Amino acid sequence: MATIKDVAGRAGVSVATVSRVLNGNGYVHEDTRQKVEEAIRALNYTPNEVARSLYKKKSKLVGLLLPDITNPYFPQLARGVEDRMQENDYRLIFGNSDENREKEMDYIQTFIQNHVVGIISSTNDPGAEMYAELRIPIVFLDRTTSDRPSVYADGREGGRLAAREIIKRGSKRITIIQGPAHVGPAMDRYEGAVEVVRERGLSYDVLKTTSFSFTEAEGWAQDLFRLYPDTDGVIASNDIVASAVLQEAFRLGKRVPEDVQIIGFDDIPLSRLLAPSLSTIHQPAYEMGREAAELLIQLMEGQHIERKSKQYPVQFIERQTTRKVD
Amino acid sequence: MATIKDVAGRAGVSVATVSRVLNGNGYVHEDTRQKVEEAIRALNYTPNEVARSLYKKKSKLVGLLLPDITNPYFPQLARGVEDRMQENDYRLIFGNSDENREKEMDYIQTFIQNHVVGIISSTNDPGAEMYAELRIPIVFLDRTTSDRPSVYADGREGGRLAAREIIKRGSKRITIIQGPAHVGPAMDRYEGAVEVVRERGLSYDVLKTTSFSFTEAEGWAQDLFRLYPDTDGVIASNDIVASAVLQEAFRLGKRVPEDVQIIGFDDIPLSRLLAPSLSTIHQPAYEMGREAAELLIQLMEGQHIERKSKQYPVQFIERQTTRKVD
DNA sequence: GTTATACCTGTAACCGGTTACACACATCAA
DNA sequence: TTGATGTGTGTAACCGGTTACAGGTATAAC
């Protein structure tokens, strides 16, 4: 790799001058600039970001921490973040936390050691000491705190929406699947659904689950119909679980949506490709990722911020696992 | 952030001694070591990886380039890579190329600028000059070249398998969906399928597609049954497209697998949750990711390598979109 | 003619680590 | 006693950039 000294040597100038050309600051004579640029081309030189980062105490690196990229909701978030970051020449150091505190701390630690200029994190404990002590901007994605920048969807309203829509379409014996208790948004949507069902005085059952894993989803779907065989409406904790429920209903010969209605959550890309396609609560994941990136960029570049948090509205997507409303 | 000087000052020693303690090399008196370690604890010091990286010309960063994390096949690959890398304390700089040459070059460029010690890339052109000129280890994942380290699945055999299994189960008018022409593995599986169908002298049709996108998949599924309404066996280019075909069949009132059999490719997690669940060709994506990481680590740490490439066998997963064989 | 100001460039310190090298001291064998 | 060897530590160069500062020249203002 050519260094700035090589370029300076070839162009017959000092490294300071090359640096000025590179960064477009200070005075540089037009003729000199030409020579330097030619030397850069000839040597195929690109500046060493590490050296730059050491002096400036700033890199072009941003840390992104997500629970599990294998859950189809997160790739969309990640893509949104990446695409926006790319536009401002930031790159991502990426890690999966598995909702595990240890791994999370470990990643945050190495983010810092690598001079990242900002962090986007989807953590269950945004109040953790580790985050409070951070000296660089952070935005929480898909998770909330009152006092730190965050981008998230209105999960509670999503839960209410799901309940209202399934009730409006005639379900009487509703089963609400409760996602992992330590995952904030999962609880929000659960509570929203319970709120509405209670309000309407309907009977309902709750199935507790502890993860969003693909393999465990099948088991819960089986439990669901074993424990509550008469249910005629299922509000699932996310689209993966909803898919498993849909499949189990199919296996048991229940007609969807005639015998059981099913509503998912997230609106992952595959939910529209299911047969019947899945009615669900849409979160604008890609947009949310972009917005988190946007916010972080503003924070990092010290611009004035009007709103430091953004809550996205959620939307009922009517597809084929719910009945048509008359 | 505390620096090594702060630690040295507090412990009453020179920075060299602190560095020795940190790296466990050279001689350090036990008493001195204690003092230094105490200072480190007191100041909550962690070494600046950027400074370290500058001097050593090596970081603990690895570049990972994938086409599109939004395609459910890739998160598994990514997870495999990450988990293995994590074990050796490497971190990932991650990017999506969208199979786009420009973006790809751009990422490789910044990987280098950030002193990554190795790269894992899923590119359509492993022979590109940019890769030939690289001075750091690289392994190609899900893509092949004869002369560079790579980890991939036997796509051609996968295509053959799909054809053999669908034929064995009685399909006579087979439609093969051809994935994007510029994507190597897509062509392999296509050619494998064609090879077998030809060999058996069966009539077959081909539907050409240009992406694996979720939104376009629906359109192709519609085209498929419009152009070839009598098909009784579909070999899809991947599981996403297969899902769309399954859905379209459902919409048209065709019974699966009685009227049409469908075989996908990849075995993404959701394919087992479809109703009916999707018969498909399994690629051990997570394992492949891990293996690519393993190989790269060996390359980076200069160990002796016996095999520098690894081809994974592929496997037919019999589920419910194919008939039971008698 | 003097002074202010803009323009142009180089020297060297600095960022925070690692390590080559020098040096001091202790121990032990010849 | 001498010298070889092992132990323990500090000084300073180095990695490859950025930038404060100094100094030189040209032009304009007074």
XYZ file of C-alpha atoms (C1' of nucleotides) in Angstrom:
712
model
C 0.000 0.000 0.000
C 1.290 3.429 -0.940
C 1.452 5.964 1.880
C 1.138 9.697 1.933
C 4.934 9.919 1.998
C 5.203 8.031 -1.255
C 2.762 10.419 -2.833
C 4.604 13.423 -1.423
C 7.898 12.072 -2.710
C 6.613 11.433 -6.188
C 4.942 14.817 -6.413
C 7.963 16.607 -4.959
C 6.036 18.217 -2.109
C 5.618 17.694 1.633
C 3.088 15.412 3.229
C 1.238 18.436 4.545
C 0.520 19.579 1.030
C -0.720 16.155 0.015
C -2.968 16.145 3.039
C -4.348 19.526 2.022
C -5.157 18.273 -1.425
C -6.769 15.187 0.051
C -8.986 17.105 2.410
C -9.527 20.197 0.324
C -8.563 22.587 3.088
C -5.832 25.217 3.329
C -4.245 26.848 0.305
C -2.800 24.756 -2.497
C -1.559 26.151 -5.785
C -3.413 24.803 -8.770
C -0.222 23.459 -10.382
C 0.757 21.723 -7.162
C -2.674 20.225 -6.835
C -2.347 18.769 -10.307
C 0.986 17.175 -9.531
C -0.309 15.682 -6.319
C -3.416 14.347 -7.938
C -1.367 12.758 -10.649
C 0.897 11.107 -8.090
C -2.166 9.811 -6.276
C -3.473 8.274 -9.460
C -0.118 6.859 -10.456
C 0.363 5.170 -7.104
C -3.254 4.192 -6.786
C -3.176 5.760 -3.353
C -5.996 5.754 -0.852
C -5.539 7.212 2.603
C -5.183 4.912 5.561
C -8.368 5.355 7.561
C -6.751 3.922 10.649
C -4.089 6.600 10.828
C -6.671 9.236 10.146
C -8.923 7.826 12.794
C -6.134 7.755 15.359
C -5.371 11.422 15.052
C -8.911 12.654 14.698
C -10.249 10.304 17.353
C -13.063 9.702 14.947
C -13.627 7.087 12.318
C -16.211 6.538 9.640
C -17.424 3.472 11.477
C -20.748 3.004 13.200
C -21.683 0.093 15.442
C -24.930 -1.755 14.815
C -26.179 -4.174 17.419
C -29.246 -6.301 16.720
C -30.703 -9.249 18.617
C -30.636 -11.775 15.805
C -30.314 -11.158 12.103
C -31.847 -14.574 11.516
C -35.226 -13.232 12.572
C -36.634 -11.822 9.300
C -37.712 -8.593 10.907
C -34.169 -7.442 11.589
C -32.602 -7.670 8.144
C -34.995 -4.977 7.016
C -34.022 -2.737 9.879
C -30.379 -3.447 9.086
C -30.826 -2.685 5.419
C -32.458 0.632 6.218
C -29.618 1.578 8.519
C -26.980 0.512 6.045
C -28.465 2.252 3.045
C -28.728 5.553 4.864
C -25.266 5.262 6.386
C -23.784 4.424 3.021
C -25.016 7.730 1.667
C -22.818 9.573 4.149
C -19.876 7.196 3.741
C -20.253 5.510 7.079
C -19.575 1.808 7.392
C -21.079 -0.636 9.852
C -19.491 -2.898 12.414
C -22.195 -5.400 12.992
C -23.063 -7.817 15.764
C -25.853 -10.059 17.018
C -26.532 -9.931 20.742
C -29.042 -12.781 21.046
C -30.658 -10.535 23.663
C -27.725 -11.535 25.837
C -26.276 -8.933 28.160
C -22.755 -10.308 28.072
C -22.496 -10.357 24.302
C -24.022 -6.931 24.176
C -21.436 -5.433 26.497
C -18.700 -7.183 24.638
C -19.745 -5.660 21.364
C -20.250 -2.169 22.728
C -16.791 -2.443 24.222
C -15.120 -3.327 20.947
C -17.150 -0.720 19.109
C -15.571 1.867 21.357
C -12.114 0.403 20.999
C -12.482 0.695 17.275
C -13.372 4.368 17.493
C -16.878 4.074 16.135
C -18.474 7.507 15.965
C -21.926 6.322 16.868
C -23.970 3.291 17.806
C -27.381 1.980 16.900
C -28.587 -0.615 19.333
C -31.641 -2.736 19.759
C -31.335 -3.650 23.393
C -33.721 -4.720 26.112
C -32.085 -2.495 28.636
C -31.460 0.947 27.199
C -31.081 2.236 30.731
C -28.036 0.073 31.410
C -25.044 1.793 32.946
C -22.956 0.931 29.941
C -25.151 3.100 27.763
C -25.305 5.929 30.234
C -21.526 6.192 30.311
C -21.166 6.300 26.556
C -19.409 9.380 25.254
C -20.599 8.973 21.693
C -24.058 9.342 20.223
C -26.352 6.350 20.352
C -29.829 5.741 19.075
C -32.020 2.913 20.199
C -33.837 1.109 17.452
C -37.030 -0.835 17.982
C -36.628 -0.195 21.700
C -37.388 2.860 23.808
C -36.241 4.989 26.642
C -37.811 8.212 27.596
C -34.632 10.213 27.714
C -32.436 8.918 24.904
C -32.856 9.130 21.151
C -34.871 6.231 19.846
C -36.827 5.043 16.858
C -39.586 2.549 17.408
C -43.076 1.556 16.403
C -46.189 1.984 18.451
C -46.378 -1.601 19.640
C -49.122 -1.037 22.141
C -51.368 0.512 19.544
C -50.434 -2.387 17.279
C -51.730 -4.812 19.865
C -54.929 -2.807 20.227
C -55.351 -2.665 16.481
C -54.956 -6.424 16.133
C -57.550 -6.998 18.840
C -59.991 -4.477 17.426
C -59.736 -5.887 13.926
C -60.093 -9.504 14.956
C -63.071 -8.628 17.145
C -64.656 -6.541 14.444
C -64.444 -9.602 12.214
C -66.278 -11.779 14.666
C -63.828 -13.732 16.808
C -65.301 -14.500 20.218
C -62.814 -16.792 21.881
C -59.534 -15.080 21.313
C -56.110 -16.439 22.129
C -53.306 -13.993 22.571
C -49.796 -15.281 22.223
C -47.448 -13.500 24.537
C -43.878 -13.134 23.273
C -40.734 -13.257 25.395
C -41.269 -11.332 28.613
C -37.889 -9.597 28.499
C -38.460 -8.152 25.053
C -40.047 -4.734 25.371
C -41.944 -4.473 22.098
C -43.319 -7.986 22.555
C -44.864 -6.974 25.851
C -46.242 -3.743 24.454
C -48.166 -5.453 21.715
C -49.356 -8.102 24.140
C -50.626 -5.542 26.607
C -52.313 -3.549 23.870
C -54.244 -6.595 22.760
C -55.231 -7.568 26.283
C -56.392 -4.036 26.975
C -58.891 -4.055 24.141
C -60.127 -7.590 24.661
C -60.761 -6.867 28.340
C -62.451 -3.594 27.555
C -64.886 -5.400 25.321
C -65.538 -7.969 28.002
C -64.584 -10.872 25.742
C -63.230 -14.160 26.977
C -59.627 -14.720 26.067
C -56.724 -17.008 26.758
C -53.022 -16.349 26.844
C -50.248 -18.598 25.605
C -46.863 -17.632 26.972
C -43.810 -18.160 24.849
C -40.158 -17.437 25.438
C -38.609 -16.820 22.053
C -39.248 -16.002 18.416
C -37.308 -18.999 17.202
C -38.430 -20.822 14.091
C -38.006 -24.255 15.558
C -39.866 -23.562 18.777
C -42.706 -21.831 16.961
C -44.104 -25.164 15.794
C -44.302 -26.458 19.337
C -46.206 -23.428 20.534
C -48.662 -23.677 17.701
C -49.342 -27.246 18.756
C -49.720 -26.251 22.398
C -52.091 -23.540 21.381
C -54.655 -25.779 19.730
C -54.170 -28.491 22.329
C -54.852 -26.128 25.212
C -57.463 -23.983 23.506
C -59.050 -26.136 20.809
C -62.094 -23.882 20.534
C -60.272 -20.659 19.846
C -61.591 -18.800 16.845
C -59.092 -15.988 16.744
C -55.346 -15.927 17.339
C -53.305 -12.792 17.889
C -49.752 -13.938 17.418
C -46.653 -12.356 18.885
C -45.055 -12.029 15.475
C -45.316 -13.313 11.917
C -43.140 -16.333 12.498
C -45.352 -17.624 15.245
C -48.397 -16.719 13.164
C -47.041 -18.822 10.290
C -46.647 -21.770 12.612
C -50.196 -21.307 13.854
C -51.474 -21.107 10.321
C -49.691 -24.305 9.471
C -50.970 -26.108 12.530
C -54.516 -25.004 11.746
C -54.077 -26.406 8.266
C -52.780 -29.675 9.696
C -55.755 -29.952 12.000
C -58.149 -29.315 9.150
C -59.342 -25.994 10.530
C -60.334 -23.520 7.876
C -58.642 -20.114 7.944
C -60.209 -17.582 8.256
C -63.643 -19.301 8.489
C -62.932 -21.334 11.651
C -60.001 -19.401 13.048
C -58.734 -15.978 12.212
C -55.049 -15.243 12.619
C -53.242 -11.926 12.896
C -49.469 -11.678 12.923
C -47.109 -8.847 13.769
C -44.240 -7.200 11.854
C -45.324 -7.776 8.261
C -42.157 -9.573 7.269
C -41.770 -9.968 3.515
C -42.774 -13.585 3.515
C -46.122 -13.006 5.155
C -47.649 -11.851 1.889
C -46.455 -15.015 0.199
C -48.162 -17.399 2.578
C -51.266 -19.268 1.477
C -53.586 -17.892 2.634
C -51.581 -14.689 2.916
C -51.189 -13.420 6.440
C -53.137 -10.516 7.893
C -50.762 -8.664 10.119
C -49.724 -5.473 11.819
C -47.232 -3.659 9.670
C -44.180 -1.972 11.077
C -42.240 0.145 8.581
C -38.993 -1.649 9.405
C -36.884 -0.416 6.516
C -38.010 3.144 7.113
C -37.322 2.839 10.796
C -33.798 1.664 10.070
C -33.247 4.619 7.780
C -34.640 7.017 10.319
C -32.422 5.664 13.079
C -29.448 6.187 10.801
C -30.639 9.667 9.921
C -30.994 10.604 13.565
C -27.588 9.223 14.428
C -25.983 11.113 11.577
C -27.525 14.329 12.804
C -26.309 13.609 16.294
C -22.807 12.711 15.094
C -22.473 15.680 12.861
C -23.701 17.957 15.580
C -26.618 19.410 13.729
C -29.537 20.805 15.556
C -32.092 18.159 16.337
C -35.700 19.043 16.668
C -37.082 15.686 17.749
C -34.683 13.195 19.187
C -37.117 10.319 19.223
C -39.529 9.066 16.654
C -42.433 6.765 17.099
C -43.820 5.211 13.949
C -47.467 4.414 13.556
C -48.434 0.876 12.901
C -50.950 -0.343 10.387
C -53.331 -3.241 9.956
C -52.677 -5.090 6.719
C -55.773 -6.951 5.737
C -54.973 -10.126 3.892
C -56.506 -13.553 3.894
C -56.260 -14.919 7.403
C -59.004 -12.584 8.558
C -62.581 -12.461 7.285
C -63.941 -9.666 5.170
C -65.870 -7.213 7.242
C -69.415 -6.713 5.958
C -10.933 7.462 27.610
C -7.859 6.607 29.609
C -4.697 6.030 27.614
C -1.687 3.889 28.214
C 0.126 6.982 29.479
C -2.444 7.519 32.173
C -2.009 3.948 33.281
C 1.773 4.268 33.214
C 1.588 7.463 35.247
C -0.685 6.005 37.884
C 1.387 2.851 38.186
C 4.637 4.800 38.242
C 6.162 2.927 35.319
C 6.811 3.585 31.628
C 4.367 2.924 28.842
C 6.576 0.113 27.620
C 6.031 -1.766 30.827
C 2.295 -1.299 30.649
C 2.365 -2.577 27.104
C 4.290 -5.640 28.252
C 1.720 -6.378 30.892
C -1.035 -5.884 28.375
C 0.441 -8.246 25.848
C 2.091 -10.657 28.205
C 5.463 -10.504 26.493
C 8.905 -9.470 27.699
C 9.932 -9.522 31.342
C 7.826 -7.851 34.009
C 8.389 -8.192 37.728
C 5.447 -9.663 39.549
C 5.122 -6.636 41.847
C 5.177 -4.297 38.875
C 2.561 -6.346 37.094
C 0.304 -6.031 40.111
C 0.646 -2.281 40.211
C -0.077 -1.978 36.519
C -3.072 -4.233 36.691
C -4.443 -2.251 39.554
C -4.013 0.988 37.633
C -5.781 -0.567 34.669
C -8.698 -1.540 36.842
C -8.814 1.798 38.598
C -8.898 3.733 35.336
C -11.142 1.247 33.616
C -8.624 1.213 30.825
C -8.974 -0.668 27.544
C -6.387 -0.335 24.815
C -7.157 1.723 21.767
C -7.474 -0.770 18.928
C -6.938 1.927 16.351
C -3.483 2.822 17.629
C -2.607 -0.813 17.906
C -3.852 -1.459 14.423
C -1.853 1.431 13.010
C 1.433 0.147 14.292
C 0.822 -3.515 13.662
C -0.801 -2.905 10.292
C -3.344 -5.443 11.384
C -6.695 -5.122 13.065
C -9.208 -7.527 14.496
C -11.655 -6.590 11.792
C -12.897 -8.780 8.964
C -14.939 -7.613 5.994
C -18.118 -9.468 5.092
C -19.776 -8.729 1.786
C -23.119 -10.321 0.956
C -25.555 -9.626 -1.869
C -28.598 -8.806 0.243
C -29.239 -9.610 3.864
C -32.935 -9.206 3.187
C -32.936 -12.502 1.324
C -33.501 -15.034 4.131
C -30.740 -17.305 2.920
C -27.999 -14.825 3.740
C -28.686 -14.092 7.400
C -27.881 -17.704 8.151
C -24.613 -17.477 6.307
C -23.881 -14.246 8.145
C -24.712 -15.757 11.515
C -22.381 -18.665 10.866
C -19.570 -16.332 9.929
C -20.162 -14.085 12.890
C -20.391 -16.810 15.483
C -17.128 -18.387 14.380
C -15.344 -15.054 14.116
C -16.538 -14.053 17.542
C -14.801 -17.076 19.018
C -11.457 -15.702 17.866
C -12.287 -12.107 18.775
C -12.710 -10.878 15.243
C -15.388 -8.327 14.450
C -17.224 -7.825 11.189
C -17.528 -4.833 8.938
C -20.583 -5.678 6.966
C -22.019 -4.589 3.637
C -24.666 -5.489 1.092
C -23.577 -5.382 -2.532
C -26.931 -5.923 -4.242
C -24.881 -7.920 -6.735
C -23.688 -4.531 -7.929
C -20.096 -4.209 -9.018
C -19.717 -0.580 -8.000
C -20.952 -1.092 -4.485
C -18.813 -4.152 -4.213
C -15.641 -2.331 -5.146
C -16.542 0.484 -2.863
C -16.867 -1.824 0.096
C -13.713 -3.783 -0.630
C -11.930 -0.463 -0.860
C -13.054 0.723 2.529
C -12.411 -2.684 4.043
C -8.796 -2.254 3.034
C -8.657 1.315 4.273
C -9.829 0.118 7.625
C -7.081 -2.471 7.845
C -9.315 -5.519 7.821
C -7.208 -8.649 8.111
C -9.379 -10.738 5.851
C -12.473 -10.697 3.681
C -15.369 -13.036 3.084
C -17.224 -12.199 -0.084
C -20.172 -13.550 -1.947
C -19.538 -12.098 -5.365
C -20.546 -12.982 -8.876
C -17.120 -12.279 -10.200
C -14.480 -13.830 -7.967
C -12.040 -13.488 -10.835
C -12.263 -9.689 -10.824
C -9.000 -7.800 -10.868
C -9.843 -6.204 -7.567
C -9.737 -9.595 -5.886
C -6.590 -10.705 -7.664
C -4.721 -7.667 -6.374
C -5.748 -8.159 -2.783
C -2.878 -8.553 -0.362
C -4.953 -10.050 2.411
C -6.669 -13.423 2.642
C -10.090 -13.757 1.132
C -12.561 -16.578 0.997
C -15.478 -16.712 -1.360
C -18.715 -17.832 0.179
C -21.566 -19.364 -1.788
C -19.555 -18.616 -4.938
C -16.636 -20.419 -6.528
C -13.408 -20.004 -8.303
C -11.073 -22.809 -9.082
C -7.987 -21.137 -7.692
C -9.076 -19.206 -4.622
C -10.361 -20.426 -1.287
C -14.094 -20.866 -1.355
C -16.981 -22.469 0.473
C -20.067 -23.353 -1.482
C -22.771 -25.938 -1.960
C -23.090 -28.329 -4.834
C -25.732 -26.395 -6.686
C -25.605 -28.459 -9.817
C -26.210 -31.644 -7.900
C -28.982 -29.809 -6.069
C -30.667 -29.103 -9.369
C -30.272 -32.717 -10.405
C -31.665 -33.904 -7.098
C -34.706 -31.685 -7.401
C -35.393 -33.002 -10.884
C -34.866 -36.627 -9.926
C -37.142 -36.370 -6.914
C -39.937 -34.578 -8.709
C -39.766 -37.067 -11.573
C -39.684 -40.029 -9.217
C -42.880 -38.665 -7.706
C -44.646 -38.578 -11.039
C -44.449 -35.093 -12.539
C -44.566 -35.259 -16.353
C -44.776 -31.631 -17.450
C -42.103 -29.941 -15.456
C -41.467 -26.234 -15.291
C -38.042 -25.092 -14.228
C -37.695 -21.565 -12.949
C -34.393 -20.099 -13.920
C -32.959 -17.595 -11.456
C -30.937 -14.495 -12.325
C -28.468 -15.304 -15.098
C -25.599 -13.417 -13.487
C -25.837 -15.327 -10.222
C -23.575 -18.356 -10.396
C -25.317 -20.714 -7.977
C -28.670 -19.934 -9.561
C -27.381 -21.083 -12.918
C -25.795 -24.200 -11.478
C -28.995 -25.456 -9.973
C -30.881 -24.590 -13.126
C -28.466 -26.477 -15.318
C -28.496 -29.459 -13.004
C -32.254 -29.692 -13.242
C -32.283 -29.300 -17.023
C -29.634 -31.971 -17.342
C -31.731 -34.608 -15.612
C -35.023 -33.675 -17.221
C -33.418 -33.850 -20.674
C -31.727 -37.121 -19.886
C -35.066 -38.638 -19.041
C -36.566 -37.306 -22.254
C -39.338 -35.470 -20.426
C -41.021 -32.368 -21.755
C -40.213 -29.271 -19.770
C -40.590 -25.516 -19.855
C -38.398 -22.760 -18.520
C -39.473 -19.554 -16.876
C -36.715 -16.973 -16.759
C -36.538 -14.582 -13.852
C -34.129 -11.816 -13.002
C -34.118 -11.522 -9.239
C -34.979 -13.195 -5.971
C -37.038 -10.278 -4.773
C -40.127 -10.886 -2.693
C -42.277 -8.450 -4.563
C -41.408 -9.700 -8.015
C -41.849 -13.325 -6.998
C -45.619 -12.976 -7.074
C -45.536 -11.751 -10.648
C -43.456 -14.687 -11.786
C -45.728 -17.144 -10.083
C -48.619 -15.641 -12.000
C -46.682 -15.745 -15.277
C -45.837 -19.337 -14.628
C -49.396 -20.617 -14.453
C -50.524 -18.303 -17.204
C -47.852 -19.507 -19.599
C -47.822 -23.120 -18.524
C -51.223 -23.871 -17.017
C -50.788 -27.609 -17.387
C -47.552 -27.924 -15.487
C -47.646 -30.594 -12.818
C -44.241 -29.997 -11.297
C -42.348 -26.806 -10.532
C -38.672 -26.652 -9.700
C -38.219 -23.192 -8.264
C -35.032 -21.158 -8.229
C -35.241 -20.694 -4.477
C -37.661 -20.943 -1.570
C -39.007 -17.441 -1.952
C -40.101 -18.060 -5.488
C -41.400 -21.472 -4.455
C -43.559 -19.817 -1.778
C -45.023 -17.497 -4.360
C -45.765 -20.430 -6.635
C -47.385 -22.308 -3.784
C -49.551 -19.315 -3.030
C -50.549 -18.829 -6.629
C -51.447 -22.507 -6.937
C -53.638 -22.112 -3.869
C -55.268 -19.040 -5.375
C -56.006 -20.911 -8.589
C -57.506 -23.793 -6.689
C -54.803 -26.244 -7.681
C -54.104 -28.860 -5.097
C -50.530 -29.228 -3.896
C -49.035 -31.783 -4.217
C -51.851 -33.695 -5.954
C -52.127 -31.426 -9.019
C -48.763 -29.717 -8.904
C -45.650 -30.608 -7.010
C -43.280 -27.852 -5.962
C -39.643 -28.036 -4.926
C -37.782 -25.041 -3.607
C -34.101 -24.391 -2.997
C -32.124 -23.236 0.082
C -34.319 -24.554 2.884
C -34.777 -21.187 4.536
C -36.228 -21.416 8.032
C -39.686 -20.360 6.967
C -40.098 -23.116 4.411
C -40.934 -25.629 7.121
C -43.638 -23.332 8.445
C -45.529 -23.041 5.190
C -48.809 -24.865 4.750
C -48.283 -27.272 3.158
C -44.675 -27.226 4.226
C -42.220 -26.861 1.393
C -40.160 -29.695 -0.024
C -36.817 -28.227 -0.883
C -33.123 -28.698 -1.447
C -31.255 -28.018 1.754
C -28.025 -26.079 1.838
C -26.273 -26.056 5.219
C -26.053 -22.277 5.226
C -25.081 -21.737 8.851
C -22.419 -24.414 8.628
C -21.108 -22.926 5.421
C -20.789 -19.554 7.077
C -18.889 -21.069 9.948
C -16.621 -22.990 7.624
C -15.831 -19.881 5.578
C -14.876 -18.129 8.809
C -12.805 -21.109 9.900
C -10.943 -21.164 6.619
C -10.287 -17.446 6.720
C -8.999 -17.656 10.269
C -6.581 -20.358 9.249
C -5.451 -18.275 6.318
C -5.086 -15.130 8.435
C -3.235 -16.841 11.206
C -0.935 -18.514 8.742
C -1.638 -22.048 9.714
C -1.108 -24.852 7.317
C -4.156 -25.422 5.187
C -4.892 -28.808 3.810
C -7.941 -28.029 1.687
C -8.463 -24.462 0.678
C -11.911 -24.991 -0.750
C -14.889 -26.858 0.512
C -17.936 -27.990 -1.346
C -20.911 -28.939 0.754
C -23.316 -31.647 -0.303
C -26.898 -30.723 -0.730
C -29.887 -32.683 0.456
C -33.492 -33.228 -0.540
C -35.861 -32.352 2.280
C -39.098 -34.155 1.746
C -42.030 -32.206 3.074
C -45.545 -31.701 1.854
C -45.356 -30.064 -1.538
C -44.231 -33.341 -3.089
C -46.127 -36.617 -3.123
C -45.152 -39.627 -1.093
C -43.235 -42.072 -3.179
C -44.806 -45.514 -3.122
C 8.023 53.097 1.246
C 5.689 50.671 4.736
C 2.336 47.677 6.260
C -1.484 44.600 5.877
C -3.263 40.648 3.792
C -3.807 36.754 0.868
C -1.579 32.903 -0.903
C 1.528 28.855 -0.696
C 4.409 25.500 1.445
C 7.290 22.939 4.786
C 8.620 21.398 9.632
C 7.409 19.062 13.389
C 4.279 17.721 17.042
C 0.628 14.777 17.864
C -2.827 10.723 18.117
C -1.935 5.896 21.353
C -0.184 2.129 20.987
C 4.339 -1.563 20.076
C 8.976 -2.819 20.140
C 14.165 -2.418 19.176
C 17.689 -1.199 21.850
C 20.317 0.263 25.725
C 21.337 -0.219 30.311
C 21.350 -1.789 35.167
C 21.547 -5.414 38.239
C 21.686 -10.267 39.949
C 23.243 -14.919 39.607
C 26.309 -18.451 38.476
C 30.118 -20.981 36.342
C 34.936 -21.013 35.194
C 37.627 -11.985 39.277
C 35.574 -12.217 34.938
C 32.187 -12.823 31.798
C 28.041 -15.021 30.273
C 23.215 -15.169 30.987
C 18.768 -13.977 32.726
C 15.775 -10.492 34.563
C 13.568 -5.948 34.709
C 12.756 -1.364 32.979
C 12.982 3.016 30.336
C 13.846 5.852 26.004
C 12.664 6.746 21.676
C 11.488 5.494 16.982
C 7.739 4.073 14.415
C 2.968 3.257 12.200
C 0.410 7.095 8.550
C -2.136 10.404 8.737
C -3.628 15.869 10.374
C -2.704 20.406 11.635
C -0.545 24.390 14.373
C 2.823 27.316 13.359
C 6.355 29.653 11.004
C 8.129 31.723 7.074
C 8.312 33.183 2.357
C 6.373 35.699 -1.679
C 3.085 38.588 -4.126
C -0.343 42.091 -4.202
C -3.052 45.843 -2.393
C -3.858 49.741 0.662
C -2.300 53.849 2.841
